[in-house]
Short mmCIF file of C-alpha atoms in Angstrom, two decimals:
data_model
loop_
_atom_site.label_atom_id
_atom_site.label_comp_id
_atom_site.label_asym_id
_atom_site.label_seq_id
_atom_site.Cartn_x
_atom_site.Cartn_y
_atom_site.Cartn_z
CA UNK A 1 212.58 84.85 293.79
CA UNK A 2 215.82 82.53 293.56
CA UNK A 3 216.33 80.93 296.84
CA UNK A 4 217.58 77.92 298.50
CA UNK A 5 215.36 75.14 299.15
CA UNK A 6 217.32 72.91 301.53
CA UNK A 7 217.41 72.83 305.24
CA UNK A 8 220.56 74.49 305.76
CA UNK A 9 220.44 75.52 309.00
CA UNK A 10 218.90 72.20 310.42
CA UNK A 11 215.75 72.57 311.97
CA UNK A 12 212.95 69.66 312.39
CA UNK A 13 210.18 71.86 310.13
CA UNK A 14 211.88 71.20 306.79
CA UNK A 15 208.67 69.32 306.27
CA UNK A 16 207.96 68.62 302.66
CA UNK A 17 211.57 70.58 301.57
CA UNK A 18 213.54 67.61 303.07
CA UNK A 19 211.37 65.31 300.20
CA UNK A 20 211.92 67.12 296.82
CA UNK A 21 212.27 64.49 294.93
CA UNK A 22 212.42 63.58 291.30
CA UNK A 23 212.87 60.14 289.03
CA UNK A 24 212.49 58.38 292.95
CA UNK A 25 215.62 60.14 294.41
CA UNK A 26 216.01 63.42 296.28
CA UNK A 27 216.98 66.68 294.36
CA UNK A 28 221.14 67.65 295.34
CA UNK A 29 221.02 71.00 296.82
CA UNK A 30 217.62 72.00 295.23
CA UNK A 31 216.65 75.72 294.61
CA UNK A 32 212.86 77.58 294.43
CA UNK A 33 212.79 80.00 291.41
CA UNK A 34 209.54 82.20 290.85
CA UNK A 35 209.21 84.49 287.74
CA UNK A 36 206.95 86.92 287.26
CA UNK A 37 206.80 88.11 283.59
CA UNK A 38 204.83 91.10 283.24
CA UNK A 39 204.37 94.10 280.15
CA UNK A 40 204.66 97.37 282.00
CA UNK A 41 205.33 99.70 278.83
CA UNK A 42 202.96 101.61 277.07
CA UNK A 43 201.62 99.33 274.46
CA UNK A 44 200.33 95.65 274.03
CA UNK A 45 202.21 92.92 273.13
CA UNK A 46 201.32 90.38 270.47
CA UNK A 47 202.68 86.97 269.80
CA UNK A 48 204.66 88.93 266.30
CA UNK A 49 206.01 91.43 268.40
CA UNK A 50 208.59 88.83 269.85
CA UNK A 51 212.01 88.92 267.89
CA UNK A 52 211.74 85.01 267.10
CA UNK A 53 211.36 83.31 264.02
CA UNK A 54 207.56 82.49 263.32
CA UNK A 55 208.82 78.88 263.00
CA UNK A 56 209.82 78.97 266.84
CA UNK A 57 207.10 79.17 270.04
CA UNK A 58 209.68 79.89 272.09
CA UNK A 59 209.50 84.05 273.41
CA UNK A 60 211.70 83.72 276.28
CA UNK A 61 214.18 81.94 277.23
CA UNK A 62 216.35 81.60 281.06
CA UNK A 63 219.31 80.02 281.53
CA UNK A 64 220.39 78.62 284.66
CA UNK A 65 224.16 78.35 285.85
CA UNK A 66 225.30 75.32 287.36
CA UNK A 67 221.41 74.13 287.61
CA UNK A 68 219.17 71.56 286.00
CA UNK A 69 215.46 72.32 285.78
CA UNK A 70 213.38 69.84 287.08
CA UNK A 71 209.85 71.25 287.32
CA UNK A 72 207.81 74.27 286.02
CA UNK A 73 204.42 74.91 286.60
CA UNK A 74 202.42 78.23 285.51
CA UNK A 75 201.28 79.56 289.12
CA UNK A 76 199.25 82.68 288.09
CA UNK A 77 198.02 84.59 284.91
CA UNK A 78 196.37 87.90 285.36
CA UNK A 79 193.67 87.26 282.30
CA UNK A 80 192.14 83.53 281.99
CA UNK A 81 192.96 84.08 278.55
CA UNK A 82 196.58 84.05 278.63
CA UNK A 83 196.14 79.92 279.71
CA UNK A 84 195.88 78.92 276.03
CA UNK A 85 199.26 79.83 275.29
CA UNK A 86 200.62 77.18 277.89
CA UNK A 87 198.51 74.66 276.65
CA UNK A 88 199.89 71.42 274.39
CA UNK A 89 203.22 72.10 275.06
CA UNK A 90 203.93 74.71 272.46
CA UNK A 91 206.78 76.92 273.42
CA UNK A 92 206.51 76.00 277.27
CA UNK A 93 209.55 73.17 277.64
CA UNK A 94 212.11 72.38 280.21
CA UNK A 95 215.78 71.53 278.51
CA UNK A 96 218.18 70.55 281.33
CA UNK A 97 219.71 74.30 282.24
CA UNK A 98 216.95 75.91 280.23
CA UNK A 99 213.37 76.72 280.74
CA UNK A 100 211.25 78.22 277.54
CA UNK A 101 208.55 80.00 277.65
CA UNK A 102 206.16 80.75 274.69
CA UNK A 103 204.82 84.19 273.14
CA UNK A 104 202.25 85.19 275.25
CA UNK A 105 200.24 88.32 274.36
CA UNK A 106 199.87 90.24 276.58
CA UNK A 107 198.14 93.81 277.15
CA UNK A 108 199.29 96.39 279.17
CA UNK A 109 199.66 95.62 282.89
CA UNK A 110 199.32 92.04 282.19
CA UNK A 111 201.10 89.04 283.76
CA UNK A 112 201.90 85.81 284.71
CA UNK A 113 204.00 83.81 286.96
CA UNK A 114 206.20 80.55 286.83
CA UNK A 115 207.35 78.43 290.08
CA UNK A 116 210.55 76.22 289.26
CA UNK A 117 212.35 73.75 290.55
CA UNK A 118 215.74 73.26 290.04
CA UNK A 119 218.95 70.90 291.43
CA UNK A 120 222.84 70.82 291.55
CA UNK A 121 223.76 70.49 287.88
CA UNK A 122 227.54 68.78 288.77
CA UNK A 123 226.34 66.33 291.66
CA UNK A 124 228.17 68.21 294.30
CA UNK A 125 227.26 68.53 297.72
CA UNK A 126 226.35 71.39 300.09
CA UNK A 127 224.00 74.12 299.37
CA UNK A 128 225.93 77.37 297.69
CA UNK A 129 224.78 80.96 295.89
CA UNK A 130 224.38 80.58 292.13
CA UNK A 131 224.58 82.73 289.60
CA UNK A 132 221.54 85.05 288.70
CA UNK A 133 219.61 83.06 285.86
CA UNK A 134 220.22 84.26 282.18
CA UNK A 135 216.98 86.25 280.70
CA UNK A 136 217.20 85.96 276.88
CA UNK A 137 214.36 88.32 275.04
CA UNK A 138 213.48 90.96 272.85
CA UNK A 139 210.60 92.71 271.97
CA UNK A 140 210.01 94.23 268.54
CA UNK A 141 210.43 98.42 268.69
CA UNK A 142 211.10 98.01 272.77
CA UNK A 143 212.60 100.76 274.39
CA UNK A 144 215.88 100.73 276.40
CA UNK A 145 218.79 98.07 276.15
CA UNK A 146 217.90 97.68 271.94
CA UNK A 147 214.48 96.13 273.06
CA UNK A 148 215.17 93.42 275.23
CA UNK A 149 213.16 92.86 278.50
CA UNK A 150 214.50 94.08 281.53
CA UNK A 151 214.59 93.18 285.11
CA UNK A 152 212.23 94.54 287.29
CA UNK A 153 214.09 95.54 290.60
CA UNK A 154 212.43 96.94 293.97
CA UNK A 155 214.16 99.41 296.31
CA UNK A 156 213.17 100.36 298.99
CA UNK A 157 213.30 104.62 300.22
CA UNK A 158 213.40 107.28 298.14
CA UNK A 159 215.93 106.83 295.13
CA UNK A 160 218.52 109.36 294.69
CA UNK A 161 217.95 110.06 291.52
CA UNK A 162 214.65 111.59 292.91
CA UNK A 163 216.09 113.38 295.38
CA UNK A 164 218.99 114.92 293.55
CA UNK A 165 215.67 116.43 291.41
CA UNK A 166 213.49 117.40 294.72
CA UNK A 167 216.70 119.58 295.72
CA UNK A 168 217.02 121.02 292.47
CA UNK A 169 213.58 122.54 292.32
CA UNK A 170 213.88 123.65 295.61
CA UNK A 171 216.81 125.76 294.80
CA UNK A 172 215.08 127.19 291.99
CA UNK A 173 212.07 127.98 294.00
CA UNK A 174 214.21 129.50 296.76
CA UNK A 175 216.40 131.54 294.37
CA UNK A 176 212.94 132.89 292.64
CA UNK A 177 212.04 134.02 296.04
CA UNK A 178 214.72 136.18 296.76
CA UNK A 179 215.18 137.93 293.47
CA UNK A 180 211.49 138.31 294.09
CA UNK A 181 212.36 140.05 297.53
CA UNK A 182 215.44 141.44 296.39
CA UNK A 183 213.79 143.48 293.99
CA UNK A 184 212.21 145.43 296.43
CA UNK A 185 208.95 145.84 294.14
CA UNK A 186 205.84 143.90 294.20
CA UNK A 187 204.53 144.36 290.14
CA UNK A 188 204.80 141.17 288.42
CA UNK A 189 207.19 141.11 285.45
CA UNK A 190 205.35 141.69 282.65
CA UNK A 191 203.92 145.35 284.28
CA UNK A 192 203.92 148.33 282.09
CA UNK A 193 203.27 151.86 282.52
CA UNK A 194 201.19 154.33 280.63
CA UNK A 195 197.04 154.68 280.31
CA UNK A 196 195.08 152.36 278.22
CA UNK A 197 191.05 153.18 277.23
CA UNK A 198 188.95 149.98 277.48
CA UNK A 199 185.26 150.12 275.02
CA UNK A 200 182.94 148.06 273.47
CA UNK A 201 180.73 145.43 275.00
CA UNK A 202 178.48 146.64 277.80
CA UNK A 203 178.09 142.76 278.57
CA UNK A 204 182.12 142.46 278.82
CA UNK A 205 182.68 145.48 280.77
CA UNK A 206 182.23 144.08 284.40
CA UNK A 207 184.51 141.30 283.57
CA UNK A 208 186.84 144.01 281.75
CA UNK A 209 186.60 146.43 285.17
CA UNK A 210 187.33 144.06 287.50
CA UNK A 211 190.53 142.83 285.59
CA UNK A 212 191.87 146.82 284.97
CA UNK A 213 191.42 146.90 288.67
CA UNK A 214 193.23 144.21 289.59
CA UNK A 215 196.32 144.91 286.67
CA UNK A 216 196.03 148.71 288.66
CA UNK A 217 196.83 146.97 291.73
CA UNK A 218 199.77 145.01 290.66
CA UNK A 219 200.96 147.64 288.28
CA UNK A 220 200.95 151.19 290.16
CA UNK A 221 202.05 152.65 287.18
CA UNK A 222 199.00 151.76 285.06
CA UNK A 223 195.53 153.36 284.64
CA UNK A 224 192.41 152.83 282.55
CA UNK A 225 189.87 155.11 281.33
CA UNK A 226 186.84 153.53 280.56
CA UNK A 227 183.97 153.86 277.43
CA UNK A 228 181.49 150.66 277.26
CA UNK A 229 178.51 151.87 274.91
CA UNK A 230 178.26 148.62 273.19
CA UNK A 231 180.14 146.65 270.75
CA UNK A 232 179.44 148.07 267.22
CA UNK A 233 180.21 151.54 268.78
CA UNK A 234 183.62 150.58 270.51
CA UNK A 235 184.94 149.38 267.16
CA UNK A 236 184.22 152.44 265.57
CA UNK A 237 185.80 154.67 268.44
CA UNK A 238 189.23 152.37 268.01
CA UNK A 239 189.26 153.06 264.48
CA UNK A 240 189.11 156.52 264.66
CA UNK A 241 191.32 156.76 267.86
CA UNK A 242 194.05 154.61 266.87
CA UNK A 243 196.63 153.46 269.46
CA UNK A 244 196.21 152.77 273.47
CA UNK A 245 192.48 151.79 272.96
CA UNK A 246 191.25 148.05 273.03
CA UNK A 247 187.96 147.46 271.90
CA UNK A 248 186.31 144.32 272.91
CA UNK A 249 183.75 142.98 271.21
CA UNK A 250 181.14 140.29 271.35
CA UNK A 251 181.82 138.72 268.06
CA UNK A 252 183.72 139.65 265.29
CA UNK A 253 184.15 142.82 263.73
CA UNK A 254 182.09 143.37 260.66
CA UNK A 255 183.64 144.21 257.42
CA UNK A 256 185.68 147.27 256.49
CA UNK A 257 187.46 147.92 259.62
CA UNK A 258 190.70 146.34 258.05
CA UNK A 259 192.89 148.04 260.71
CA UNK A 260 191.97 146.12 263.58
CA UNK A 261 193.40 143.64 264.57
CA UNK A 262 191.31 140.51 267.24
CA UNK A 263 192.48 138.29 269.90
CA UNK A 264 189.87 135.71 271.30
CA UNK A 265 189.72 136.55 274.91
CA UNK A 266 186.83 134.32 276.78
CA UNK A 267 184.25 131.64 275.47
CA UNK A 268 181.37 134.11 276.39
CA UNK A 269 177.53 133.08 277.69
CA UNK A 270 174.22 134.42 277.02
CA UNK A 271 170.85 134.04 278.75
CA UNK A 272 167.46 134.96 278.02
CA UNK A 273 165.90 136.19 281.17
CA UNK A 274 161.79 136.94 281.92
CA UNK A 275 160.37 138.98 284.50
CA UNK A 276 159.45 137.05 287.40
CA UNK A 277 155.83 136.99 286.41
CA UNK A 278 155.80 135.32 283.24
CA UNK A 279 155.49 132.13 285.18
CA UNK A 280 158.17 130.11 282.17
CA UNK A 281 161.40 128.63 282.79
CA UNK A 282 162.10 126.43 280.11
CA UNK A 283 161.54 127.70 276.23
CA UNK A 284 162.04 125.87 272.90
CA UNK A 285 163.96 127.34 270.49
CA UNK A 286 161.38 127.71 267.84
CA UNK A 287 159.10 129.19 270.84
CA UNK A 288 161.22 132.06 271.08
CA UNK A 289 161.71 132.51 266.98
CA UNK A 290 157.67 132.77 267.11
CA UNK A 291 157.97 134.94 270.05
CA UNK A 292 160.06 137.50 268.56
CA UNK A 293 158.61 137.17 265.38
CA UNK A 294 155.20 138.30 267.46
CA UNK A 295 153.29 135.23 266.87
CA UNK A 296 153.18 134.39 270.48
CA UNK A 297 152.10 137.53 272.75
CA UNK A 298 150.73 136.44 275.77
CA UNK A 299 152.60 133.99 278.26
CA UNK A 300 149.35 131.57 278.78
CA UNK A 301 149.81 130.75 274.79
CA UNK A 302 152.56 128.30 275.94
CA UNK A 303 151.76 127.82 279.29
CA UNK A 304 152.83 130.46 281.55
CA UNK A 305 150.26 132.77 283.13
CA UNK A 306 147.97 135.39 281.65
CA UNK A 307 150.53 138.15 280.95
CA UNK A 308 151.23 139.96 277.59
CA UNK A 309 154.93 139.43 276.52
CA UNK A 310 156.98 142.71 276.50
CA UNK A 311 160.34 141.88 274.39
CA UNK A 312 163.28 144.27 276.01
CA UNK A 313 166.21 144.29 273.41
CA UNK A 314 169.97 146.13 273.00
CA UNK A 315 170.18 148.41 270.42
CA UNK A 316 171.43 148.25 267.06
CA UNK A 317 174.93 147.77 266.86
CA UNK A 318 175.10 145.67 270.18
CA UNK A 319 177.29 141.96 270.14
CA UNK A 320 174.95 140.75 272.40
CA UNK A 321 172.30 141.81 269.83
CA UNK A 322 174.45 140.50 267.28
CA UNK A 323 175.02 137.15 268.93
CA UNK A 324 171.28 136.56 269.50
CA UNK A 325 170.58 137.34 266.03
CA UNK A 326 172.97 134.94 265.04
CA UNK A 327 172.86 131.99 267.26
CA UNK A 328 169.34 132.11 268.13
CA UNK A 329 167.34 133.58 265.63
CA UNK A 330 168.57 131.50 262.92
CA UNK A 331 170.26 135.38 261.26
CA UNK A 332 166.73 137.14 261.31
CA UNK A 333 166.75 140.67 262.31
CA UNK A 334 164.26 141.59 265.27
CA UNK A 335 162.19 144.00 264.09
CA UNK A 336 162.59 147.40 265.68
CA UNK A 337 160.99 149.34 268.61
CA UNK A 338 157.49 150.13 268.79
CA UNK A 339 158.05 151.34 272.34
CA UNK A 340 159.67 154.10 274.66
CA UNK A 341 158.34 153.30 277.76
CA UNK A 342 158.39 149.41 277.54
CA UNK A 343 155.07 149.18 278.91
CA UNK A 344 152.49 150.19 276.22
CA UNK A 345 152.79 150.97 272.09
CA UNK A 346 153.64 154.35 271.11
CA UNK A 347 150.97 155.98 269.63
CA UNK A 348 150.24 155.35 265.86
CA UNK A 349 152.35 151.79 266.33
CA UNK A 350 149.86 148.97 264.98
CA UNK A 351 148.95 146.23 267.13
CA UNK A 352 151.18 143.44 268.11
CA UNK A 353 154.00 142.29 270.73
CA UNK A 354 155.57 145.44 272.69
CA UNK A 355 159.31 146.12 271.89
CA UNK A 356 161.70 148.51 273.24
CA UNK A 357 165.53 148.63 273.27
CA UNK A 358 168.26 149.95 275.60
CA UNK A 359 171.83 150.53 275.89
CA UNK A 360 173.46 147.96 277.58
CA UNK A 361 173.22 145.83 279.62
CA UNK A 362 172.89 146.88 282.93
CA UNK A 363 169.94 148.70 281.42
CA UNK A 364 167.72 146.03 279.83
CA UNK A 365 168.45 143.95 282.68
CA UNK A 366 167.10 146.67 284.94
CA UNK A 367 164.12 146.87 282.69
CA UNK A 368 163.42 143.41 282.24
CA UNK A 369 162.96 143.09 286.57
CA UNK A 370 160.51 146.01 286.26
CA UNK A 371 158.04 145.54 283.29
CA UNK A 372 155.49 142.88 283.94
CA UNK A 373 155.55 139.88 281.35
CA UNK A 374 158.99 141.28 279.79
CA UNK A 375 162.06 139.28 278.48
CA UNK A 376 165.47 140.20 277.16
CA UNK A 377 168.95 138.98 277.01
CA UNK A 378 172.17 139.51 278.23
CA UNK A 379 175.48 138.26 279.46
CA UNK A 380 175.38 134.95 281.67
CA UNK A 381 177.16 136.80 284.86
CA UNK A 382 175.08 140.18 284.35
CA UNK A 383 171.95 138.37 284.59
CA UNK A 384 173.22 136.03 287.91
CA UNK A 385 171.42 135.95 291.26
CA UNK A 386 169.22 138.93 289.86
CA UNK A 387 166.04 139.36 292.31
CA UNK A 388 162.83 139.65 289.83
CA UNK A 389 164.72 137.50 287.46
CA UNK A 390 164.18 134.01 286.28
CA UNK A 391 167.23 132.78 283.68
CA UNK A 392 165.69 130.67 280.51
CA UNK A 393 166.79 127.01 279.57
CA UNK A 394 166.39 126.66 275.89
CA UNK A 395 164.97 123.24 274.50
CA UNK A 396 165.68 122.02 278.49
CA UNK A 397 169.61 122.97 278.57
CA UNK A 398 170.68 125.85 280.69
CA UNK A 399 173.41 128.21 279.74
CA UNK A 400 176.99 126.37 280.54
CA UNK A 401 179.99 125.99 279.34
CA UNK A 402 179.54 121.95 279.35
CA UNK A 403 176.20 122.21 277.15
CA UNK A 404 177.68 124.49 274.85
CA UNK A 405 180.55 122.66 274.36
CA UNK A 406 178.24 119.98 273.25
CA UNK A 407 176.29 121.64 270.96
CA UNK A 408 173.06 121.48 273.73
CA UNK A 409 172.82 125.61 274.44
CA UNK A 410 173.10 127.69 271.39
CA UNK A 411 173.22 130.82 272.82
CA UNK A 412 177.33 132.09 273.15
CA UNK A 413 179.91 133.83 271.37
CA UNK A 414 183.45 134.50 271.29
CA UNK A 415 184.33 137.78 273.22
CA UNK A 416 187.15 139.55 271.27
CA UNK A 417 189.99 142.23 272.25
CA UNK A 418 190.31 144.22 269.35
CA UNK A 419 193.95 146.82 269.01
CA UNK A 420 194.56 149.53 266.02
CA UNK A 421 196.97 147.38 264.41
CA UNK A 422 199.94 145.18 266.63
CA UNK A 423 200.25 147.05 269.87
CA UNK A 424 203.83 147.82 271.40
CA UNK A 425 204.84 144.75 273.02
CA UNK A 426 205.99 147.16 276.46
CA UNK A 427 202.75 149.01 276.37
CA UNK A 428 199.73 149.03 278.45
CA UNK A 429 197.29 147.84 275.82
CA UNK A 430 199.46 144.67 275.17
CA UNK A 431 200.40 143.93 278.96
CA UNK A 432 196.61 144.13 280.06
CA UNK A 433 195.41 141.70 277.11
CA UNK A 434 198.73 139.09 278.01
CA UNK A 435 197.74 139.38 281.80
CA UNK A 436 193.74 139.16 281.05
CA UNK A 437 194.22 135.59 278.61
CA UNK A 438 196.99 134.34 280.97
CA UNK A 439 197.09 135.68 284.54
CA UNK A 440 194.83 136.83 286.86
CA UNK A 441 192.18 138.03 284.40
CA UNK A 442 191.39 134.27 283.38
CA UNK A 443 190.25 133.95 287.15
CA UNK A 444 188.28 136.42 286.68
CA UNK A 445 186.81 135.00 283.58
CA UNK A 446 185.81 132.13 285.37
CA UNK A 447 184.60 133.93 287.92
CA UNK A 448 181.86 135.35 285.59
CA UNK A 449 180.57 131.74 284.58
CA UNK A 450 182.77 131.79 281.07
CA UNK A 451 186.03 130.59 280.13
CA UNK A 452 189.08 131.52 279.15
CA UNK A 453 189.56 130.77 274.97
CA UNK A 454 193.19 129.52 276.20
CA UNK A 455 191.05 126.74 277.85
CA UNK A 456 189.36 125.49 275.08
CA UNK A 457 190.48 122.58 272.27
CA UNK A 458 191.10 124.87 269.90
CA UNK A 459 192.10 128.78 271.22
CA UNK A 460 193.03 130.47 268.12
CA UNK A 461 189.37 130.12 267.17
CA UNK A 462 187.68 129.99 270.64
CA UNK A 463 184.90 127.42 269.77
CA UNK A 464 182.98 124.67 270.76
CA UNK A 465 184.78 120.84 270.42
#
């Protein structure tokens, strides 16, 4: 603010105005000045950062035209702690036509005003429009105008430079739309035509179904044949078939299949799931090592009621297998089947914890609702909102993204697209796995409870921060 003090349109409420006064006589054509010095960049400002000589308090210094200064007070600081910088004098001073001001730290958003009081340097009479007052600082690595401060200006509207930019996307929008139209086709872009064969993970193949379907949809030209009998097996069937197969997988491949070629698709989810019956919802992670090592058969051992434990598992060669192996059993191997029915030991089968193992997914999960006292495993969104079912928390965390993330729920893997060597960059295989990490398909992801590996901190490796 820079503004005339006197009464110059005479009124009878000048008040205290008509009595500025200073060494016993009245102030010629005074003026009100109010600075407000604040640091809105990016970074905090120390008392080195001010291009002055560490000899010299002074950090700022304003010039007035035509104008004495004959008052200053500090009006408002934004921290307490600024106040010591004003104190004894140093670098605050009042020199005729100049006011200094010292180096003040300051942090971002940080500030503090200054009220002055000025007169008529040249004794004239009458009250007139002065000059704007001279702003002399600079600020060490500052940006704009070599690093000196600027003046803060306020407008009022929108500024053109604003809406010169809000009519610019506009056009682009609107010329999208009718090359859109124009085209007289609804398939997105990146479409391509030609079939495509989708195997591997039984626990990936809803996810993988869904997303063909919706690709089909947008690309008429498109179709899928389908072949989920697990992931070991998928691999195998893309490295004898070659070309215009993708294989997911959950994990990575094992060794000597150097042909193929993986792209992290989702962050994937496991659960352990119980029959219904079991009467547990929460198990420890060595719990279930002793469970499936058969140390614990019977529910009421930990808890739950009086029901022998039934373990329902995927066949060798399954990722989910794989990843249970791996992140919850500490690498051991379950032992094998000792069971067709699920129910009972096959004859000649020594005594001990029942085992069976199925095909996929769908299968075990089917199983698992059905056999009294029975637990198995599968994907997160498999097992979801299944009646019969109860979904475990291991050592108290349930299966989420979040507590996997944070090292809380060990039980996930990386879900892998796997192509015989680079696929064509026009053909299907390549367009569905683009349009699955980056499109639609990530929704879908979601949609399942996991997430997208192009989500995560690092999604060339798709794992936990």
């Amino acid at each position: 603010m820079d503004t005339t003090a006197s009464n110059v349109v005479k009124t009878e409420h000048d008040g205290p105005f008509a009595q500025l006064m200073v060494s016993n006589r009245k102030l010629e054509d005074p003026t009100i000045v109010l600075l407000r010095i604040e640091n809105n960049g990016a970074t905090n400002i120390d008392e080195g950062d001010y291009s002055r000589s560490h000899a010299d308090d002074t950090g700022i210094t304003i010039t007035f035209t035509d104008r004495h200064v004959v008052g200053a007070v500090i009006t408002e600081v934004s921290d307490t702690n600024m106040s010591s910088s004003f104190q004894n004098g140093g670098g605050f001073t009042v020199k005729e036509t100049v006011l200094e001001l010292p180096k003040v730290p300051m942090n971002r958003g940080e500030h503090y005003k200054v009220l002055c009081a000025l007169e008529r340097a040249d004794g004239g009479a009458g009250a007139r429009q002065y000059p704007p007052p001279h702003v002399e600082c600079t600020i060490k690595g500052g940006v704009g105008g070599g690093g000196r401060i600027q003046e803060t200006k306020s407008r009022t509207g929108t500024p053109k430079r604003v809406l010169a930019l809000i009519g610019f996307l506009v056009a682009i929008v609107v010329a999208q739309l009718v090359i859109f139209a124009s085209s007289g086709d609804s398939a997105p872009l990146d479409c391509a035509t030609g079939q495509v064969r989708l195997t591997g993970s039984t626990a990936f193949e809803p996810v993988a179904r869904e997303a063909a379907k919706s690709y089909q949809d947008l690309c008429p030209g498109s179709s899928f044949a389908f072949e989920f009998r697990g992931s070991g097996e998928g691999l195998q069937t893309l490295d004898q078939a070659g070309p215009d197969v993708i294989a997911f997988s959950d994990g990575e491949k094992p060794s000597g299949l150097p042909r193929l070629l993986p792209r992290p698709i989702a962050f994937f989810l496991f659960t352990l799931v119980v029959n219904g019956d079991a009467g547990v919802q929460d198990l420890t992670l060595d719990q279930i090592k002793q469970i499936y090592s058969g140390k614990i058969a019977n529910w009421q051992e930990i808890g739950g009621n009086d029901v022998p434990i039934r373990l329902i598992s995927r066949n060798p060669g399954s990722g989910t297998r794989a990843a249970f192996q791996r992140r919850v059993l500490a690498g051991a191997r379950e032992p094998g089947s000792n069971s067709d029915d699920c129910r009972s030991l096959d004859p000649g089968s020594p005594a001990g914890v029942v085992r069976c193992a199925r095909d996929t997914t769908e299968t075990v999960l089917r199983t698992v609702a059905a056999t009294p006292g029975a637990m198995g495993y599968s994907e997160l969104g498999a097992a979801a909102d299944r009646k019969g079912l109860v979904s475990i928390r291991i050592n108290g965390h349930p299966a989420t993204v979040a507590d996997a993330d944070h090292g809380t729920y060990p039980f996930w893997e990386t879900e892998f697209g796997y192509t015989y060597g680079e696929p064509a960059a026009n053909s299907v295989a390549a367009s569905f796995l683009r349009y699955l990490t980056n499109q639609t398909g990530a929704d879908i992801i979601r949609s399942h409870g996991d997430r997208p590996c192009a989500e995560l901190a690092n999604p060339q490796l798709c794992r936990p921060t």
